[in-house]
PDB file of C-alpha atoms in Angstrom:
ATOM      1  CA  MET A   3      69.308  74.320  78.954  1.00  0.00           C
ATOM      2  CA  PRO A   4      68.385  77.820  80.537  1.00  0.00           C
ATOM      3  CA  PRO A   5      66.797  80.083  78.567  1.00  0.00           C
ATOM      4  CA  LEU A   6      68.589  82.871  76.066  1.00  0.00           C
ATOM      5  CA  SER A   7      66.432  85.383  77.693  1.00  0.00           C
ATOM      6  CA  PRO A   8      65.653  84.495  81.244  1.00  0.00           C
ATOM      7  CA  ASN A   9      62.581  86.419  82.241  1.00  0.00           C
ATOM      8  CA  GLY A  10      61.220  85.047  85.582  1.00  0.00           C
ATOM      9  CA  ARG A  11      60.790  81.746  87.187  1.00  0.00           C
ATOM     10  CA  ILE A  12      58.750  79.391  85.523  1.00  0.00           C
ATOM     11  CA  LEU A  13      55.247  78.354  87.548  1.00  0.00           C
ATOM     12  CA  ASN A  14      53.952  75.829  85.290  1.00  0.00           C
ATOM     13  CA  TYR A  15      54.145  74.515  81.755  1.00  0.00           C
ATOM     14  CA  GLU A  16      50.773  73.839  79.460  1.00  0.00           C
ATOM     15  CA  VAL A  17      51.181  70.848  76.918  1.00  0.00           C
ATOM     16  CA  THR A  18      48.580  70.525  74.265  1.00  0.00           C
ATOM     17  CA  TYR A  19      48.035  68.056  71.721  1.00  0.00           C
ATOM     18  CA  TRP A  20      45.585  67.565  68.663  1.00  0.00           C
ATOM     19  CA  ARG A  21      45.762  66.007  65.248  1.00  0.00           C
ATOM     20  CA  PRO A  22      46.054  68.199  62.441  1.00  0.00           C
ATOM     21  CA  GLY A  23      42.701  70.190  61.440  1.00  0.00           C
ATOM     22  CA  MET A  24      41.371  69.267  65.141  1.00  0.00           C
ATOM     23  CA  LYS A  25      42.558  71.774  67.203  1.00  0.00           C
ATOM     24  CA  GLN A  26      39.026  72.000  68.664  1.00  0.00           C
ATOM     25  CA  ASP A  27      39.222  68.419  70.247  1.00  0.00           C
ATOM     26  CA  ALA A  28      42.880  69.319  71.872  1.00  0.00           C
ATOM     27  CA  LEU A  29      43.945  67.642  75.145  1.00  0.00           C
ATOM     28  CA  LYS A  30      45.580  70.311  77.428  1.00  0.00           C
ATOM     29  CA  ILE A  31      47.731  68.911  80.312  1.00  0.00           C
ATOM     30  CA  LEU A  32      49.071  71.411  83.235  1.00  0.00           C
ATOM     31  CA  LEU A  33      52.673  70.489  84.622  1.00  0.00           C
ATOM     32  CA  PRO A  34      54.355  71.973  87.181  1.00  0.00           C
ATOM     33  CA  PHE A  35      57.789  73.900  86.768  1.00  0.00           C
ATOM     34  CA  ASN A  36      59.707  70.756  88.139  1.00  0.00           C
ATOM     35  CA  VAL A  37      58.436  68.044  85.711  1.00  0.00           C
ATOM     36  CA  PHE A  38      60.228  68.012  82.521  1.00  0.00           C
ATOM     37  CA  GLY A  39      58.748  64.884  81.290  1.00  0.00           C
ATOM     38  CA  PHE A  40      55.599  63.932  79.486  1.00  0.00           C
ATOM     39  CA  SER A  41      54.045  60.729  78.041  1.00  0.00           C
ATOM     40  CA  ALA A  42      51.026  61.026  75.516  1.00  0.00           C
ATOM     41  CA  THR A  43      48.911  58.074  75.457  1.00  0.00           C
ATOM     42  CA  GLY A  44      45.942  56.717  73.325  1.00  0.00           C
ATOM     43  CA  LEU A  45      47.832  58.081  69.893  1.00  0.00           C
ATOM     44  CA  GLN A  46      46.723  56.522  66.611  1.00  0.00           C
ATOM     45  CA  PRO A  47      49.433  54.483  64.463  1.00  0.00           C
ATOM     46  CA  GLU A  48      50.866  56.493  61.410  1.00  0.00           C
ATOM     47  CA  SER A  49      49.420  59.291  62.357  1.00  0.00           C
ATOM     48  CA  ARG A  50      50.372  62.972  62.788  1.00  0.00           C
ATOM     49  CA  TYR A  51      50.032  64.993  66.003  1.00  0.00           C
ATOM     50  CA  LEU A  52      50.829  68.524  66.964  1.00  0.00           C
ATOM     51  CA  PHE A  53      52.355  69.257  70.393  1.00  0.00           C
ATOM     52  CA  GLY A  54      52.421  72.640  71.710  1.00  0.00           C
ATOM     53  CA  VAL A  55      54.326  73.814  74.852  1.00  0.00           C
ATOM     54  CA  SER A  56      53.889  76.820  76.702  1.00  0.00           C
ATOM     55  CA  ALA A  57      55.260  78.199  79.898  1.00  0.00           C
ATOM     56  CA  GLU A  58      53.825  80.509  82.742  1.00  0.00           C
ATOM     57  CA  ASN A  59      55.704  82.878  84.711  1.00  0.00           C
ATOM     58  CA  SER A  60      54.815  85.863  87.514  1.00  0.00           C
ATOM     59  CA  ILE A  61      53.770  88.073  84.230  1.00  0.00           C
ATOM     60  CA  GLY A  62      51.508  85.572  81.909  1.00  0.00           C
ATOM     61  CA  TRP A  63      51.543  82.531  79.496  1.00  0.00           C
ATOM     62  CA  GLY A  64      54.277  83.165  77.107  1.00  0.00           C
ATOM     63  CA  PRO A  65      53.652  81.430  73.152  1.00  0.00           C
ATOM     64  CA  GLN A  66      53.140  78.223  72.508  1.00  0.00           C
ATOM     65  CA  ALA A  67      56.091  76.523  70.600  1.00  0.00           C
ATOM     66  CA  VAL A  68      54.898  73.887  68.502  1.00  0.00           C
ATOM     67  CA  ALA A  69      56.490  70.643  66.944  1.00  0.00           C
ATOM     68  CA  ALA A  70      54.961  68.125  64.861  1.00  0.00           C
ATOM     69  CA  VAL A  71      55.085  64.398  65.563  1.00  0.00           C
ATOM     70  CA  VAL A  72      54.363  61.289  63.457  1.00  0.00           C
ATOM     71  CA  THR A  73      53.791  58.029  64.977  1.00  0.00           C
ATOM     72  CA  THR A  74      54.855  54.794  63.817  1.00  0.00           C
ATOM     73  CA  VAL A  75      52.894  51.276  63.718  1.00  0.00           C
ATOM     74  CA  GLN A  76      52.548  49.315  67.024  1.00  0.00           C
ATOM     75  CA  ARG A  77      55.417  46.280  67.377  1.00  0.00           C
ATOM     76  CA  GLY A  78      54.905  42.986  68.721  1.00  0.00           C
ATOM     77  CA  SER A  79      55.965  42.224  72.635  1.00  0.00           C
ATOM     78  CA  GLY A  80      59.446  43.135  73.148  1.00  0.00           C
ATOM     79  CA  ASP A  81      59.684  46.087  70.889  1.00  0.00           C
ATOM     80  CA  PHE A  82      59.301  49.963  71.500  1.00  0.00           C
ATOM     81  CA  GLU A  83      55.304  50.245  71.212  1.00  0.00           C
ATOM     82  CA  GLY A  84      53.822  53.460  69.547  1.00  0.00           C
ATOM     83  CA  ALA A  85      57.204  54.956  68.817  1.00  0.00           C
ATOM     84  CA  SER A  86      57.405  58.221  66.827  1.00  0.00           C
ATOM     85  CA  ARG A  87      59.623  60.721  65.391  1.00  0.00           C
ATOM     86  CA  VAL A  88      59.398  64.131  65.590  1.00  0.00           C
ATOM     87  CA  GLU A  89      59.541  66.239  62.324  1.00  0.00           C
ATOM     88  CA  LYS A  90      62.090  68.790  61.585  1.00  0.00           C
ATOM     89  CA  ALA A  91      61.800  71.975  63.689  1.00  0.00           C
ATOM     90  CA  LYS A  92      59.391  74.727  62.004  1.00  0.00           C
ATOM     91  CA  LYS A  93      56.499  76.901  62.536  1.00  0.00           C
ATOM     92  CA  VAL A  94      53.806  74.052  62.237  1.00  0.00           C
ATOM     93  CA  GLU A  95      49.542  75.406  61.328  1.00  0.00           C
ATOM     94  CA  ASP A  96      47.029  73.691  62.554  1.00  0.00           C
TER      95      ASP A  96
END
């Protein structure tokens, strides 16, 4: 979906994720403009994480959009492992 207010070609995305209250331990991944998917690994089951995404254009980095994600328990073989659900989008504080 195109942006509501286009303001330049996107050069990179930065994905950051952390547990609430532990932003100092956040993991950051830089992705090129043509990558539209990302899989977080090593997440703990039954845990809440915050995921932030920001985009870079020729002017610099835009504001970070943050969503809260809650992981579920791992299931046996044949089922999805480490499934998660995204909480309703809202402003999330660390």
